PDB file of C-alpha atoms and ligand atoms in Angstrom:
ATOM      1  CA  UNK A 717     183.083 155.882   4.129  1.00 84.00           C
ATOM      2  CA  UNK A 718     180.082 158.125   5.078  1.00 89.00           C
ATOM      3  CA  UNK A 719     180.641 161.474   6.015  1.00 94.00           C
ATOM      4  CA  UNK A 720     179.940 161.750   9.679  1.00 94.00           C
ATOM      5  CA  UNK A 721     178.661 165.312   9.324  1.00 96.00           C
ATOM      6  CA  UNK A 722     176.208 165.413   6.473  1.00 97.00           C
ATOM      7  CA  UNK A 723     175.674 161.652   6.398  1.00 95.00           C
ATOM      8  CA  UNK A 724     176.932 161.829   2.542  1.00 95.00           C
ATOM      9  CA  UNK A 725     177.681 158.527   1.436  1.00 93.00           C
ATOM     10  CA  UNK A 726     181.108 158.526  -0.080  1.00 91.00           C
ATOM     11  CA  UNK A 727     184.243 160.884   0.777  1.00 93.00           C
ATOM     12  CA  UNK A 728     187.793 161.041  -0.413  1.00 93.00           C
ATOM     13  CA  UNK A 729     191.021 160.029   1.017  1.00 94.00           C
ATOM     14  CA  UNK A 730     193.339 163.341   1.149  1.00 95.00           C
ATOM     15  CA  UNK A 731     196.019 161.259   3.236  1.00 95.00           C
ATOM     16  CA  UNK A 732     197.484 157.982   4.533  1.00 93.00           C
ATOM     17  CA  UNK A 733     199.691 157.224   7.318  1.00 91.00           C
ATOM     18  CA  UNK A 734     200.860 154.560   9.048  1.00 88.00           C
ATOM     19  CA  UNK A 735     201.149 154.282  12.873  1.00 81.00           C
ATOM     20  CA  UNK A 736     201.517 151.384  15.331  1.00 75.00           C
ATOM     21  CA  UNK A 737     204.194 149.733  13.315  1.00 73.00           C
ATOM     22  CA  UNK A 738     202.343 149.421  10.651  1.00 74.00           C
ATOM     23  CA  UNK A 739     199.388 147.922  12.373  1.00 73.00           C
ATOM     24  CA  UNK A 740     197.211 150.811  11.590  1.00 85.00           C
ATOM     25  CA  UNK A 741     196.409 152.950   8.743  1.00 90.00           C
ATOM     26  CA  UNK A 742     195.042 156.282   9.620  1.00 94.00           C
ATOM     27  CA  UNK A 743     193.718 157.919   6.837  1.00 94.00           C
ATOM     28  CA  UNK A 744     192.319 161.763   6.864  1.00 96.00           C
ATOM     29  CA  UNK A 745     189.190 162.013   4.558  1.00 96.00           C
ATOM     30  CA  UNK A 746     187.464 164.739   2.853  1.00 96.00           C
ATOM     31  CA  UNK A 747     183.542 165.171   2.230  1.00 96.00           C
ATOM     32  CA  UNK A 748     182.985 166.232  -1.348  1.00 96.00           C
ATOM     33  CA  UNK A 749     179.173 167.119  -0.395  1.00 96.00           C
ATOM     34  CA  UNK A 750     179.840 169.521   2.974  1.00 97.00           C
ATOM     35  CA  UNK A 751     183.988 170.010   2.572  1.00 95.00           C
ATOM     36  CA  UNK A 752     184.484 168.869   6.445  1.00 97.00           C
ATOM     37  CA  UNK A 753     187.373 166.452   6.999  1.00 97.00           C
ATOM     38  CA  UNK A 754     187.422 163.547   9.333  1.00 96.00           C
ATOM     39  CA  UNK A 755     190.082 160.687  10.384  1.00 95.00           C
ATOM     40  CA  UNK A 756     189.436 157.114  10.099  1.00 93.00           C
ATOM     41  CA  UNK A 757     191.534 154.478  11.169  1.00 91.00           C
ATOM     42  CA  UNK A 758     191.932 150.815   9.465  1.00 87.00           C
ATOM     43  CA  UNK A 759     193.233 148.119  10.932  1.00 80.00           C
ATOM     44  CA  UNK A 760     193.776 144.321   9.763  1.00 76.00           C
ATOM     45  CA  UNK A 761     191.628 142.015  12.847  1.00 80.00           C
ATOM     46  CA  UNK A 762     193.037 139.319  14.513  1.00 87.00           C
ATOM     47  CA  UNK A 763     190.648 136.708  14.752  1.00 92.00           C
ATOM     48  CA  UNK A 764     190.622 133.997  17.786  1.00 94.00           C
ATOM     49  CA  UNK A 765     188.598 130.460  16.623  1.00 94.00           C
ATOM     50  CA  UNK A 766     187.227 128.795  19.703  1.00 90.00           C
ATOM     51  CA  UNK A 767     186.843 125.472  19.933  1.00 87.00           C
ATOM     52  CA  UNK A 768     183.317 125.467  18.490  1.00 92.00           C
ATOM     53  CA  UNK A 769     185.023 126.945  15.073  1.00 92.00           C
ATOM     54  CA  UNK A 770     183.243 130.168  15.902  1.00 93.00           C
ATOM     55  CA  UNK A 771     185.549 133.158  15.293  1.00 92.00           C
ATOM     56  CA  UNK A 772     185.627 136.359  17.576  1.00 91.00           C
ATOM     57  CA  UNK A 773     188.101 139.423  17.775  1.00 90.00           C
ATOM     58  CA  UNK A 774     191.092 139.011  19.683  1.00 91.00           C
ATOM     59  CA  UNK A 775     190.344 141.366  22.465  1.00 90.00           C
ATOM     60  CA  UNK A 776     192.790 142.584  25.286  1.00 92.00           C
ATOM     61  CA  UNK A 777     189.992 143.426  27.573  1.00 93.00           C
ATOM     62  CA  UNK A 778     188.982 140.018  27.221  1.00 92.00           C
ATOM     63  CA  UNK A 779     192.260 138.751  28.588  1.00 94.00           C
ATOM     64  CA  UNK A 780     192.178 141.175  31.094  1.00 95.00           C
ATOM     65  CA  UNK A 781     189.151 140.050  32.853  1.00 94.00           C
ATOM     66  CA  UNK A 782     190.089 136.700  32.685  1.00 93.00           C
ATOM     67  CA  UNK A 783     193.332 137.131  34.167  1.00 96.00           C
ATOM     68  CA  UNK A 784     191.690 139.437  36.912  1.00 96.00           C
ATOM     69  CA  UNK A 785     189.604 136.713  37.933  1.00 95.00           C
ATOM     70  CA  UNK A 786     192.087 134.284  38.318  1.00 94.00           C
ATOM     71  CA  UNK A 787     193.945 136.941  40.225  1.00 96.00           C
ATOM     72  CA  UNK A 788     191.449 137.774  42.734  1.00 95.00           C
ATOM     73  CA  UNK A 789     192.645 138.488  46.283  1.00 95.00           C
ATOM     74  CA  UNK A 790     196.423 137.720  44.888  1.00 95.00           C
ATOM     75  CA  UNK A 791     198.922 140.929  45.471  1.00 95.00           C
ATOM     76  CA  UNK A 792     198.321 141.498  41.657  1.00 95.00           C
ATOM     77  CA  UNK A 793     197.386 144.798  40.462  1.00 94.00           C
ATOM     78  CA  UNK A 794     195.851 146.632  37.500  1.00 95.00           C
ATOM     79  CA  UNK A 795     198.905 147.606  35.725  1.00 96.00           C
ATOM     80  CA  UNK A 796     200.545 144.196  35.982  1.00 96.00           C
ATOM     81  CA  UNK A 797     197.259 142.803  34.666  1.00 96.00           C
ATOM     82  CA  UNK A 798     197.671 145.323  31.514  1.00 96.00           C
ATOM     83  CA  UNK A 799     201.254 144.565  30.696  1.00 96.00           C
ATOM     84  CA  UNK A 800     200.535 140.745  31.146  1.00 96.00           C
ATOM     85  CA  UNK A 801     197.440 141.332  28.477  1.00 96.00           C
ATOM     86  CA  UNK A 802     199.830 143.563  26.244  1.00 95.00           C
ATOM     87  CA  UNK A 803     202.742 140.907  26.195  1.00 95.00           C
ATOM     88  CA  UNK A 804     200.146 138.312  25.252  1.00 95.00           C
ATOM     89  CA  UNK A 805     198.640 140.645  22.159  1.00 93.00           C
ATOM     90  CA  UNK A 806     202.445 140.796  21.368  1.00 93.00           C
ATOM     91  CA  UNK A 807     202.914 136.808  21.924  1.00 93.00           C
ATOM     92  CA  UNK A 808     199.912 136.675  19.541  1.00 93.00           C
ATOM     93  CA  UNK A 809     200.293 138.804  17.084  1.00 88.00           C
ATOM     94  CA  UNK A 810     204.686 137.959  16.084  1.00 89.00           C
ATOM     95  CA  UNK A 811     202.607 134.351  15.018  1.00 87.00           C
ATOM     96  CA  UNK A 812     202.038 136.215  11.573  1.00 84.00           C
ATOM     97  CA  UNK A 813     198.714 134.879  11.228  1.00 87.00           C
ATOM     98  CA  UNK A 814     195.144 135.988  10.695  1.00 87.00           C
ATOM     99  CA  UNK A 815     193.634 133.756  12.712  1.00 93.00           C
ATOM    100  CA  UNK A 816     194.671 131.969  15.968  1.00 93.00           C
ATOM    101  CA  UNK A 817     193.147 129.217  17.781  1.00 93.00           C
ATOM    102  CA  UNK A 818     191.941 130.442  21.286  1.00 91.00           C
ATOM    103  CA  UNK A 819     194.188 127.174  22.830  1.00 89.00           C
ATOM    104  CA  UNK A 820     197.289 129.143  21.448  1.00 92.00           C
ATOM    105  CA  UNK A 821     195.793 132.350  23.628  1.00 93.00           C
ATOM    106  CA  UNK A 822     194.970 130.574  27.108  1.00 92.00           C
ATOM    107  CA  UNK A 823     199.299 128.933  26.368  1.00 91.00           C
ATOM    108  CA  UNK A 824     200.026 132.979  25.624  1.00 94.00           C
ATOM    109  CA  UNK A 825     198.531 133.917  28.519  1.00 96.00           C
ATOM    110  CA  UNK A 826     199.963 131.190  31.104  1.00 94.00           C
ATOM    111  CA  UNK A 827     203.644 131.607  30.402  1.00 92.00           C
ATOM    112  CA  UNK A 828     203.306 135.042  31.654  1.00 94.00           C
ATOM    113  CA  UNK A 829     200.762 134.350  34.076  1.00 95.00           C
ATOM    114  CA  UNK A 830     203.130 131.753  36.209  1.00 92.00           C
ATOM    115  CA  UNK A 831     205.819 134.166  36.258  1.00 92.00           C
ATOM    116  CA  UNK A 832     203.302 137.205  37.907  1.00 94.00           C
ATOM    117  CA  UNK A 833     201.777 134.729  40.821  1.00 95.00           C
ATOM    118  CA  UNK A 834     201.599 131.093  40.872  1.00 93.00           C
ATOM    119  CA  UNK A 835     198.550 131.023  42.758  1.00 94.00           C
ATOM    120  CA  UNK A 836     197.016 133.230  39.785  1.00 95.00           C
ATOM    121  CA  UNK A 837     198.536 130.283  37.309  1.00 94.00           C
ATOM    122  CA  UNK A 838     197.324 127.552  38.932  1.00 93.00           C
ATOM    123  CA  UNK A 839     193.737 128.621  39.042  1.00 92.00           C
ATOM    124  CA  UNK A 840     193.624 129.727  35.452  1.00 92.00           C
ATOM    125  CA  UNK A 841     195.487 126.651  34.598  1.00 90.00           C
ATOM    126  CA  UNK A 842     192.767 124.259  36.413  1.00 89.00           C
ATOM    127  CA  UNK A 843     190.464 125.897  34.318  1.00 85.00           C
ATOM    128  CA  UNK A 844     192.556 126.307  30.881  1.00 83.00           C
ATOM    129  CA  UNK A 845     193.676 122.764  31.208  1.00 81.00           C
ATOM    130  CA  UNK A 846     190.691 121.692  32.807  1.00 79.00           C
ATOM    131  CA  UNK A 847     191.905 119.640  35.251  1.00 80.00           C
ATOM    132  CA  UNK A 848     189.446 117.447  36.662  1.00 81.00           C
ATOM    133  CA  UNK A 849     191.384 115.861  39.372  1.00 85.00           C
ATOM    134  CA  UNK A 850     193.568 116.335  42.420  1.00 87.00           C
ATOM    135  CA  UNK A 851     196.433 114.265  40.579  1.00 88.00           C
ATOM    136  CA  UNK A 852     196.526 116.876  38.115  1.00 87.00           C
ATOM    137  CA  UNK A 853     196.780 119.797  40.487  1.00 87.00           C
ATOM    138  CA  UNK A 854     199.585 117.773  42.170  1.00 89.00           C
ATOM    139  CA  UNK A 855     201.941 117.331  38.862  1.00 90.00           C
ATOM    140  CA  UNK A 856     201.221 121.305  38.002  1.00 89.00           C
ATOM    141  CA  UNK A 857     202.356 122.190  41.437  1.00 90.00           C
ATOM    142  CA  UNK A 858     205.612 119.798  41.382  1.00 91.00           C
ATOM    143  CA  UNK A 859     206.270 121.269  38.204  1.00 89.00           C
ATOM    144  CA  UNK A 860     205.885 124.599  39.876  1.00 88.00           C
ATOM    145  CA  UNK A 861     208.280 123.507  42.684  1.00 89.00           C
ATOM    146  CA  UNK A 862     211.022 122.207  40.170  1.00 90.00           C
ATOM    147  CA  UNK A 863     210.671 125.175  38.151  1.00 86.00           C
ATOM    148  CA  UNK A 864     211.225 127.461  41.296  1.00 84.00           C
ATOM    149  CA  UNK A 865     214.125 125.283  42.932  1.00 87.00           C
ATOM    150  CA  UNK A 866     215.572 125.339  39.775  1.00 86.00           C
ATOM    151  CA  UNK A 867     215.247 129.038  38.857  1.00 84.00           C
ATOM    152  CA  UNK A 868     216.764 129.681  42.731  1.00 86.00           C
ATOM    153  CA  UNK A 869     219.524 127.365  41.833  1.00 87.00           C
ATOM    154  CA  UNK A 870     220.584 129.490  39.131  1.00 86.00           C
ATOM    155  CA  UNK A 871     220.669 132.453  40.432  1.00 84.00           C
ATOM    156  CA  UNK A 872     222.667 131.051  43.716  1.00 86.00           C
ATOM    157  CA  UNK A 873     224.933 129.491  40.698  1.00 85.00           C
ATOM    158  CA  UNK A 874     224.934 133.179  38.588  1.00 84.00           C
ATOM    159  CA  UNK A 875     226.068 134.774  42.732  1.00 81.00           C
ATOM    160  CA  UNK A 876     228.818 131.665  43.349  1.00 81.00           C
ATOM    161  CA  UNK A 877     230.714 132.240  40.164  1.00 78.00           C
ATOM    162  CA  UNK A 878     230.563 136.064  40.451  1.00 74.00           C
ATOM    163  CA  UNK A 879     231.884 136.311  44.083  1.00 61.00           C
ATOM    164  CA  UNK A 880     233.821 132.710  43.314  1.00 55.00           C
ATOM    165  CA  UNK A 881     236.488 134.136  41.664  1.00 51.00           C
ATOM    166  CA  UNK A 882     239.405 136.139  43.186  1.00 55.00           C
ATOM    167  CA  UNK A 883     239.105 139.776  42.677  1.00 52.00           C
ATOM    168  CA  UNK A 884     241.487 141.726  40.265  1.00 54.00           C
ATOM    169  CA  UNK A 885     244.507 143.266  42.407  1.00 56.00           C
ATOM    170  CA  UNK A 886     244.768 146.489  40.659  1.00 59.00           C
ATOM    171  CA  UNK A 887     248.259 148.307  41.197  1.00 57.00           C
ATOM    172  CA  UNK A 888     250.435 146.525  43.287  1.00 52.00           C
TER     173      UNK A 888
HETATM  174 ZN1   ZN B2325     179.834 165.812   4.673  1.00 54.03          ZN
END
């Protein structure tokens, strides 16, 4: 690694840490030629293969304006937006592997996506899917509605049985 400094062309690693998890290495170099130290920081890169077979970096900001256009005008805001693209990295990353296939992304994007605003889901999901029809936008949207009723149903269920049962007499 050149010495950012004097320009010298090689300097020597004086320590090596690990932060992120283990996702990063930092590692704290010394120049040999000027004696200034300087921090560099490694880390392994996820690669995303579109379609095409062309390979880019997996990049959060890239998610992020994606997601913000398919939020646009939706009660969504920039912090949502961030944790949505940060779960996804997550979603990504557990796979294990070096390279993912950008389908696998757009799927890691919409589970979270429906749960933050439908509207926002259905729009990226038109696209994502490419949905080329008005059929198609029907079946997402039933599936929308049957994931909803059913979602509500639960949670009336999850209230019934607490309330259901008779409360503990204590003491008498
Ligand atoms: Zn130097």
């Amino acid at each position: 690694m050149r010495c950012p400094y004097c320009r010298h062309a090689d300097s020597r690693v004086v320590d090596s840490r690990e932060a992120d998890d283990g996702q990063l290495i930092r590692r704290r170099r010394s120049c040999p030629e000027c004696g200034k130290r300087f921090t560099t920081v490694e880390e392994a890169v996820l690669a995303v293969v579109k379609r095409s077979g062309v390979t880019e970096p997996f990049s959060r900001t890239k998610i992020m304006s994606g997601v913000r256009k398919a939020c646009q005008g939706r009660p969504v805001d920039e912090d949502a937006i961030a944790v949505l693209a940060q779960r996804v990295e997550e979603t990504i990353r557990a796979k294990g592997a070096a390279e993912v296939p950008s389908h696998e992304v757009g799927l890691a994007i919409l589970v979270p996506l429906r749960e933050l605003d439908q509207v926002a889901y259905l729009r990226f999901a038109s696209v994502y899917k490419s949905f080329d029809s008005l059929d198609e936008f029907e079946r997402e949207i039933t599936a929308l509605r049957e994931a909803t009723t059913a979602r509500e149903a639960a949670v009336r269920h999850a209230v019934a049985t607490r309330s259901g049962g008779r409360a503990p007499k204590i003491n008498s």
